[in-house]
Coordinates of C-alpha atoms and ligand atoms in Angstrom, one line a residue:
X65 CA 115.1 94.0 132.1
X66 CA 113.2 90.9 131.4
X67 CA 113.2 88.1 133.6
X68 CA 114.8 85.3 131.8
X69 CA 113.9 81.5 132.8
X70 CA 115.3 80.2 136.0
X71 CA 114.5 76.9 137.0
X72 CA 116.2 73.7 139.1
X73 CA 117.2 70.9 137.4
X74 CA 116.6 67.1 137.8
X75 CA 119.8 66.3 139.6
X76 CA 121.0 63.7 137.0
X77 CA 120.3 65.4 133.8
X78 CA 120.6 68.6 132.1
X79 CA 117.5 68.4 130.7
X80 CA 113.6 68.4 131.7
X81 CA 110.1 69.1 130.8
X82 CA 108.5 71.5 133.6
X83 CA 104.8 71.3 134.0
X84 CA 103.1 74.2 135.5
X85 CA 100.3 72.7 137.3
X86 CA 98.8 76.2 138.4
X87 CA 98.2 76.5 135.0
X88 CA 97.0 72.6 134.5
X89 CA 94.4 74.6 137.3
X90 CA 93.0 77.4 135.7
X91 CA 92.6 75.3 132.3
X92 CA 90.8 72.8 134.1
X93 CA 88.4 76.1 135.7
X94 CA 88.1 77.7 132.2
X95 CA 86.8 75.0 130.3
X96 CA 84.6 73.9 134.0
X97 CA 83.4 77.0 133.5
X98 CA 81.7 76.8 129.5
X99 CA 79.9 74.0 131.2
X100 CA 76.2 74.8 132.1
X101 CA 75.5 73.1 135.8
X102 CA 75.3 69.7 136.1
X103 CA 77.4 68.9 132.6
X104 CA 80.4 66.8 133.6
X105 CA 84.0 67.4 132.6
X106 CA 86.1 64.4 131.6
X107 CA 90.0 64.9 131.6
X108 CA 91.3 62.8 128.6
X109 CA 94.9 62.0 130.8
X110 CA 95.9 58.9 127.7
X111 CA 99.8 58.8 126.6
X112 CA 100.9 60.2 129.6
X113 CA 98.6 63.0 129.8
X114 CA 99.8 63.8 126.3
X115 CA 103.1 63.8 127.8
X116 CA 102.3 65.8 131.2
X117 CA 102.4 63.1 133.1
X118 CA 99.0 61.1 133.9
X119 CA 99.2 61.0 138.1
X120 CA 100.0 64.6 138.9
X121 CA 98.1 65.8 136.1
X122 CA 94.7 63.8 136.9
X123 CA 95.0 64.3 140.5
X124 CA 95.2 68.4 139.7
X125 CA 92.3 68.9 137.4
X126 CA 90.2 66.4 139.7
X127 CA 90.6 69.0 142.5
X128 CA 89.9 71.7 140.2
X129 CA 86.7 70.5 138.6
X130 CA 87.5 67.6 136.5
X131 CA 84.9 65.2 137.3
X132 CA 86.0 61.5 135.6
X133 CA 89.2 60.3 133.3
X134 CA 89.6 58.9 130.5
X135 CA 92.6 57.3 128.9
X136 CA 93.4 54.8 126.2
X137 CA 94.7 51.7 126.9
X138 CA 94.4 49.1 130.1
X139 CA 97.7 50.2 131.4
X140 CA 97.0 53.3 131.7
X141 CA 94.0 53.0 134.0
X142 CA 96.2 50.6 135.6
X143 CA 98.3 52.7 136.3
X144 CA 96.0 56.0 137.4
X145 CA 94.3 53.4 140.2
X146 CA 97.7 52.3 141.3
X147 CA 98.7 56.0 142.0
X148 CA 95.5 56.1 144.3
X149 CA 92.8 57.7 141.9
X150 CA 89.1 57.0 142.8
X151 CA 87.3 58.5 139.9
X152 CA 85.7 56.8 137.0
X153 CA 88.4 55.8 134.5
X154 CA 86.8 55.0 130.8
X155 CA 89.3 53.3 128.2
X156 CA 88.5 55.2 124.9
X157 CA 88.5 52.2 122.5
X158 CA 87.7 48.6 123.3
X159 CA 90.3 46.8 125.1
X160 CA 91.2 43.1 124.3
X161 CA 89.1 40.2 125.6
X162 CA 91.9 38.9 127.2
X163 CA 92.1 42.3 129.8
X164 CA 88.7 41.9 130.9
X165 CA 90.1 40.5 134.7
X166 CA 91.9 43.2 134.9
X167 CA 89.5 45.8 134.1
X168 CA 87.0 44.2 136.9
X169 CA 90.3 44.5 139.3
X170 CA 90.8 47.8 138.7
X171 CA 87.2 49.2 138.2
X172 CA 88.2 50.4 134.4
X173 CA 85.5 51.1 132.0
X174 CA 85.8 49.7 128.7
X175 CA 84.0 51.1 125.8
X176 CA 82.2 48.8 124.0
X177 CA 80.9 48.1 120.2
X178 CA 81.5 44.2 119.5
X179 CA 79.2 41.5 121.3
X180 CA 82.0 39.3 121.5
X181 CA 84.1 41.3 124.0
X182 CA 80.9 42.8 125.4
X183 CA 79.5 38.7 126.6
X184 CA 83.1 37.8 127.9
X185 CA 82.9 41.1 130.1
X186 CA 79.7 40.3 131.4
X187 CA 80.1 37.2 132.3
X188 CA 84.2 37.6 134.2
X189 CA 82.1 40.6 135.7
X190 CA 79.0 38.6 137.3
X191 CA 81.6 35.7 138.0
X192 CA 83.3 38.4 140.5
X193 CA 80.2 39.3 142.0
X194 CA 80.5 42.8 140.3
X195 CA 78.6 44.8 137.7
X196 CA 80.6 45.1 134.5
X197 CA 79.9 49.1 133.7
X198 CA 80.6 50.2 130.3
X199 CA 80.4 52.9 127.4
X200 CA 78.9 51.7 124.2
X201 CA 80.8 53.6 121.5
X202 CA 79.2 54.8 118.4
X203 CA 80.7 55.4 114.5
X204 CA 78.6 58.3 113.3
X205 CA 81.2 58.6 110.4
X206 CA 84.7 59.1 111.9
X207 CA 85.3 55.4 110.7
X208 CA 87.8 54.5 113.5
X209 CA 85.7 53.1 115.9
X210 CA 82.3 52.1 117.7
X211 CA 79.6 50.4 116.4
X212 CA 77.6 51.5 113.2
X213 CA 75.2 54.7 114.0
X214 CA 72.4 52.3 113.1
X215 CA 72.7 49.4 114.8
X216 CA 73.1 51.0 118.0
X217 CA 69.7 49.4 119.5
X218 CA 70.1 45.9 118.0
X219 CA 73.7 45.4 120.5
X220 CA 71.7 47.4 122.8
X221 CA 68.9 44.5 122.8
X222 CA 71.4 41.7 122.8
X223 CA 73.3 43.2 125.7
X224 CA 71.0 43.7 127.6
X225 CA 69.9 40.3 128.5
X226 CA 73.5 40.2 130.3
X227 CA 73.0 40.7 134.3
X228 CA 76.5 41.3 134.4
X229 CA 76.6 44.0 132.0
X230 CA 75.3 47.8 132.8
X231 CA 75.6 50.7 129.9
X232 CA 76.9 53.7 131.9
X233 CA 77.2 55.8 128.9
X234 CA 76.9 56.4 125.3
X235 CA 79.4 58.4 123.0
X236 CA 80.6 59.1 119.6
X237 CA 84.0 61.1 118.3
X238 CA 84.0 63.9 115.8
X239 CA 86.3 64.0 112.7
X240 CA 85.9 67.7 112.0
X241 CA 85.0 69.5 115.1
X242 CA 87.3 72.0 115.1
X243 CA 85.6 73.5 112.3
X244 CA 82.9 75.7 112.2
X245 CA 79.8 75.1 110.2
X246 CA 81.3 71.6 108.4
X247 CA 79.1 69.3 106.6
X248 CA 80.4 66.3 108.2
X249 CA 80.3 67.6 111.8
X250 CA 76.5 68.3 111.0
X251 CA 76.2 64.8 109.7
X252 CA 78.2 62.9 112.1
X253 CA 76.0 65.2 114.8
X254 CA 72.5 64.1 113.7
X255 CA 73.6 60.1 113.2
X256 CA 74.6 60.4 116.8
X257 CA 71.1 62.0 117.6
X258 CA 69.2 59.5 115.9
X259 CA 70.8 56.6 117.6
X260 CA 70.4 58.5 121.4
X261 CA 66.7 59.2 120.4
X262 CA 66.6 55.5 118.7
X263 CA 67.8 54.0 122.1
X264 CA 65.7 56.1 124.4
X265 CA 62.3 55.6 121.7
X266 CA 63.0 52.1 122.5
X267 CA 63.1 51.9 126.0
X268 CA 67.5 52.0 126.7
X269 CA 69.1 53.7 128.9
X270 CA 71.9 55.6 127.3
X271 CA 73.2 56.8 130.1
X272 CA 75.9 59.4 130.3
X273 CA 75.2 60.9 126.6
X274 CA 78.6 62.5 125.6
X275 CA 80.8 63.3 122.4
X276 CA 82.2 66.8 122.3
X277 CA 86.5 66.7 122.6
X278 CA 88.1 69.8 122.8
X279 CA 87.3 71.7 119.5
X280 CA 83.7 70.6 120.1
X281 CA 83.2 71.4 123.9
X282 CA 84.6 75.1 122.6
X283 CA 82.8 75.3 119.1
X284 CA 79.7 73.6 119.8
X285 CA 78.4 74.2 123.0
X286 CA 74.7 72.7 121.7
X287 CA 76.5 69.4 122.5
X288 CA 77.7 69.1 125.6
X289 CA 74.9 67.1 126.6
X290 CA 75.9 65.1 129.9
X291 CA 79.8 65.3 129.6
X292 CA 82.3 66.3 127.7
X293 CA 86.0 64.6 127.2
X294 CA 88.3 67.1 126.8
X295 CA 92.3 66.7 126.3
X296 CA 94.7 69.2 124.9
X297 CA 92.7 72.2 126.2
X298 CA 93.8 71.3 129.5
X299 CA 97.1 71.4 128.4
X300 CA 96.4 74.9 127.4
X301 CA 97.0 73.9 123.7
X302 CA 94.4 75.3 120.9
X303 CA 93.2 72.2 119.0
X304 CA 93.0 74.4 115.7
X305 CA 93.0 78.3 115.2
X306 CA 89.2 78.2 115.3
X307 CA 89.1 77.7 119.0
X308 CA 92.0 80.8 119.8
X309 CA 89.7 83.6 119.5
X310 CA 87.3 81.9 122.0
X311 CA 88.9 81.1 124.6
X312 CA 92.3 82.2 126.5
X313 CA 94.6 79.0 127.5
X314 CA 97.8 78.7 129.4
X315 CA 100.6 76.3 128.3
X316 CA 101.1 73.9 130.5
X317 CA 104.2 72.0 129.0
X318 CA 108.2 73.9 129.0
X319 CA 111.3 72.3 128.0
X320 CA 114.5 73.4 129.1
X321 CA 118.1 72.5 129.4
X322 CA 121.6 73.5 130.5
X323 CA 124.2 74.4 128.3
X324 CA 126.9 71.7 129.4
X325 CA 129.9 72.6 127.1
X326 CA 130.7 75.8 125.1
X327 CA 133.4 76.7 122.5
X328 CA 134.8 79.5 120.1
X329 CA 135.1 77.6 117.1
X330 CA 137.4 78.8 114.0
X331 CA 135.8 79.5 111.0
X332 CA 134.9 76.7 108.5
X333 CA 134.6 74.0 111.9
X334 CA 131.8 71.7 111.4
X335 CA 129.7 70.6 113.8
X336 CA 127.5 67.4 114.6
X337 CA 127.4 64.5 112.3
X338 CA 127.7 65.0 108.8
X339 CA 128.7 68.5 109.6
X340 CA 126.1 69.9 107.7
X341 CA 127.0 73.4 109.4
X342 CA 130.0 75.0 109.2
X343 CA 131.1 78.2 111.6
X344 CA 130.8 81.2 108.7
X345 CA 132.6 83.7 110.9
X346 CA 134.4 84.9 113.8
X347 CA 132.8 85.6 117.4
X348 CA 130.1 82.7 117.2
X349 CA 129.8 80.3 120.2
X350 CA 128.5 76.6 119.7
X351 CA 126.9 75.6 122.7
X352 CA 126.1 72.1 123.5
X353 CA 122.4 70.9 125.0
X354 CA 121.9 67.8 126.3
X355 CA 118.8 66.7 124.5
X356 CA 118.3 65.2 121.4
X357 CA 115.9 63.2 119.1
X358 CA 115.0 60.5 121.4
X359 CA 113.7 63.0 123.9
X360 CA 111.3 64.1 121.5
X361 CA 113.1 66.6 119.9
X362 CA 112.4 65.8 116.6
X363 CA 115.3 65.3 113.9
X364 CA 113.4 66.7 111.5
X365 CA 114.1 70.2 112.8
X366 CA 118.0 69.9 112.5
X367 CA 119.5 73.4 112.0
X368 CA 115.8 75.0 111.5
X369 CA 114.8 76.0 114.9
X370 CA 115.3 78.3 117.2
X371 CA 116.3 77.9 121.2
X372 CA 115.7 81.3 124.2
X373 CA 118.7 81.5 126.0
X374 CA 118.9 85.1 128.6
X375 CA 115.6 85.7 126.8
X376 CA 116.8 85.8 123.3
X377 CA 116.7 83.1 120.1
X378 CA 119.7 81.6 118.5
X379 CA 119.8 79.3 116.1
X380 CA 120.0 75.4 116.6
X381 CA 122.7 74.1 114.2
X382 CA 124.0 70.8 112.5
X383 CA 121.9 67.4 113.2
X384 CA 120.1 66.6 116.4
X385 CA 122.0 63.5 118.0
X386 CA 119.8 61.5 119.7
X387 CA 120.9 63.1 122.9
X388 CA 122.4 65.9 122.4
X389 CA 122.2 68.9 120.0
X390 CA 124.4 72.3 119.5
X391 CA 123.2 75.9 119.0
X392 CA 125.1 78.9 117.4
X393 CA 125.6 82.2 119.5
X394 CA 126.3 85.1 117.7
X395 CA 128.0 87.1 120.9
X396 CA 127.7 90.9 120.2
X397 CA 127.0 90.9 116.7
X398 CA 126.9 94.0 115.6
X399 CA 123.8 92.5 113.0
X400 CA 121.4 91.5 115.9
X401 CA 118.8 93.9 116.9
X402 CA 119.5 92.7 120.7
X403 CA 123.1 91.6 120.6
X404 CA 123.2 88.4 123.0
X405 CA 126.4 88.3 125.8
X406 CA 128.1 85.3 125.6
X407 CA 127.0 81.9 126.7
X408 CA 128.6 79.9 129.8
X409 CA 128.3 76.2 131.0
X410 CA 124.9 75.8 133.0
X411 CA 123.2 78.6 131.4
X412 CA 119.5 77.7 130.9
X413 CA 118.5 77.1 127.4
X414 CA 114.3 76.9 126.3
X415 CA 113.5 74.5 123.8
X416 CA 109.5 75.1 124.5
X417 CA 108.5 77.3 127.0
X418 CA 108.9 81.3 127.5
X419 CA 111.8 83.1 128.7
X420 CA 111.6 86.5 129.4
X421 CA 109.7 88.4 126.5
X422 CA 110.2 85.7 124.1
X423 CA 108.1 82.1 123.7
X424 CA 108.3 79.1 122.4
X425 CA 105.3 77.4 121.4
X426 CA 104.4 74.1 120.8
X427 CA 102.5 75.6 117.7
X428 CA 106.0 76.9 116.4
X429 CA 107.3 73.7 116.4
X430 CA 104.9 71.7 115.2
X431 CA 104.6 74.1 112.0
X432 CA 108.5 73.2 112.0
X433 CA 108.4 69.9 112.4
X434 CA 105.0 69.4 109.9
X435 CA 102.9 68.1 112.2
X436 CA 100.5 69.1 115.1
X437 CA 101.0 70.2 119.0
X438 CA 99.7 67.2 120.2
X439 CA 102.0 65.1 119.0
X440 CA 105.3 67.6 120.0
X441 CA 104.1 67.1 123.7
X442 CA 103.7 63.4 123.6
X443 CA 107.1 63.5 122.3
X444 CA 108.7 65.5 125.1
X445 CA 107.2 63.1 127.8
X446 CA 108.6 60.1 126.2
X447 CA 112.0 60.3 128.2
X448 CA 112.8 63.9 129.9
X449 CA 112.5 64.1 133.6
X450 CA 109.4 66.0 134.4
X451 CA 109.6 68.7 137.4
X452 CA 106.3 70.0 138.3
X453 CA 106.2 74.2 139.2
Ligands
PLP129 C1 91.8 61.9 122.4 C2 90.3 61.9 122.5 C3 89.6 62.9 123.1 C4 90.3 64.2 123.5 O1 90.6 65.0 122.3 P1 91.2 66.5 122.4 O2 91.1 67.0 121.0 O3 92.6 66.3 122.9 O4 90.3 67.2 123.4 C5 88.3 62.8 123.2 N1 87.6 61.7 122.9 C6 88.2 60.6 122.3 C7 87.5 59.4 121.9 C8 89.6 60.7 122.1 O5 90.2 59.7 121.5

């Protein structure tokens, strides 16, 4: 028989993310391992570690091959130095003027596109007696953020007059780069080449040269270049269906609860508010989880997704509270292919994750839900417990 999911729960709720660091590990190997020698890997570890949790989670793929972090905002990096992590820690977008202190305190990296923020950098940075390090960030099309392809070496010149101020690195982000063969990629792709063979022409130090995320560092191995910042593959999430054939990834991420109250409902009950389902017939179970919208489990998917429970789906029915949600078992229906026995308080429920020959994925549910997997783990980490396996 197949081994259905068996876990410990937080003591105080019936409900948790797991994270499977030995997984977080070999993710972290397999993508080390697309990396010709000397190419360094940068673990992207902002919101959360896309939910993962940033400490544990940066702290495993540094001592599997992970060589520097990056992360979104000021807190974050914060936060990663106050759990006792030493590497280099770059802040993916530029930070407000007012954090600069801070980002001296803590040794954070800003990157960096607008004079303004660069001068006031410099100048807290060589008022501490330190060297204010830095990424300059590049728009080769994306039109988020950096500074224009081609007017790269004009801030370069300006900046560097600052003997607080070093460049450390230079980088750009791809809009497309989980495609294969795109127009834009191409384009974005040679602006960024122009600007790194602009600086250099003209006597800058670019430093580390880096701009493949995940669909890129798996798609476009001809620009890895020094470093490449990759996120949700270390998650063991595809970024896109281009990457699946290429490489084989592990899920890092489960979600699971205990089944906390169970009844035999007549027929025509309702259940949950607005009791937009009502028990057809006899021999169904409604089972109560306790886990609902506000830990991530998205509204949207009321009565249109499926739980494992003893290694077999069932049908989530009537809305998702915002803490709570019910599922339908049909016990020994003689329609199921594999009739399920019936359910008991503490029975362990997956709401993302596999159990036994069944799975989960994130993929499932963000089809469900209309969006993508990244944002169905950030979701999850917003409030569940998280018990690392
Ligand atoms: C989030 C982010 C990444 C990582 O993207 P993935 O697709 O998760 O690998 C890399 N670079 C920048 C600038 C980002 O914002």
């Amino acid at each position: 028989m197949a081994k259905t999911a068996k876990t410990a729960a937080p003591q105080t709720r019936w409900a948790w993310v797991e994270i499977d660091l030995a997984a977080l590990r070999r993710n972290t190997h397999t993508f080390k391992s697309l990396l010709d020698r000397g190419v360094k890997l940068m673990a992207v570890v902002k919101a959360d570690a896309y939910g993962h949790g940033a400490i544990p989670c940066a702290k495993t793929m540094l001592s599997s091959g992970a060589d520097q972090l990056a992360v979104s905002t000021v807190d974050e990096g914060v936060e990663l130095r106050e759990g006792g992590i030493d590497a280099p820690i770059l802040i993916l977008s530029e930070p407000p003027i007012d954090s600069v202190d801070v980002l001296i305190a803590y040794d954070l990296m800003p990157s960096v596109f607008t004079s303004d923020f660069a001068l006031v950098y410099g100048e807290a940075a060589a008022a501490a007696g330190k060297i204010g390090r830095y990424h300059l960030a590049i728009d080769t099309g994306m039109t988020r953020t950096g500074i224009r392809w081609d007017e790269v070496c004009d801030l370069r010149a300006f900046l560097d007059f600052h003997r607080g101020l070093e460049c450390a690195g230079t980088f750009t982000h791809f809009a497309t780069a989980d495609e294969v063969s795109d127009w834009d990629f191409t384009l974005q792709l040679k602006r960024f080449n122009s600007a790194i063979d602009a600086l250099r022409a003209e006597g800058f130090d670019p430093g580390i040269v880096h701009c493949d995320n995940t669909p890129g560092t798996i798609l476009h191995p001809e620009c890895h270049y020094d470093m490449v910042r990759v996120g949700i593959g270390l998650y063991g999430l595809h970024p896109a269906h281009t990457t699946i054939p290429r490489i084989e990834l592990a899920p890092v991420m489960s979600v699971r609860a205990k089944v906390t109250r169970v009844v035999w409902p007549e027929v025509g009950d309702g259940v949950s508010y607005g009791m937009h389902y009502r028990v057809p017939r006899r021999n169904i179970q409604i089972a109560t989880i306790p886990i609902g919208y506000a830990d991530g489990l998205s509204r949207t998917l009321s009565g249109n997704m499926p739980v494992l429970v003893k290694g077999l789906r069932c049908r989530q029915v009537g809305s998702i509270c915002m803490d709570q949600c019910m599922f339908a078992a049909d016990v020994n229906s003689v329609r199921a292919y594999r009739p399920i026995s019936s359910i008991e308080v503490g029975d362990v429920v997956t709401i993302m994750g596999a159990d036994g020959d069944d799975a989960i994925t994130a993929d499932e549910i963000a089809e469900l839900r209309g969006t993508i997997n990244y944002e169905v783990v950030c979701d999850f980490g917003l409030r569940l417990e998280k018990i690392y396996v």
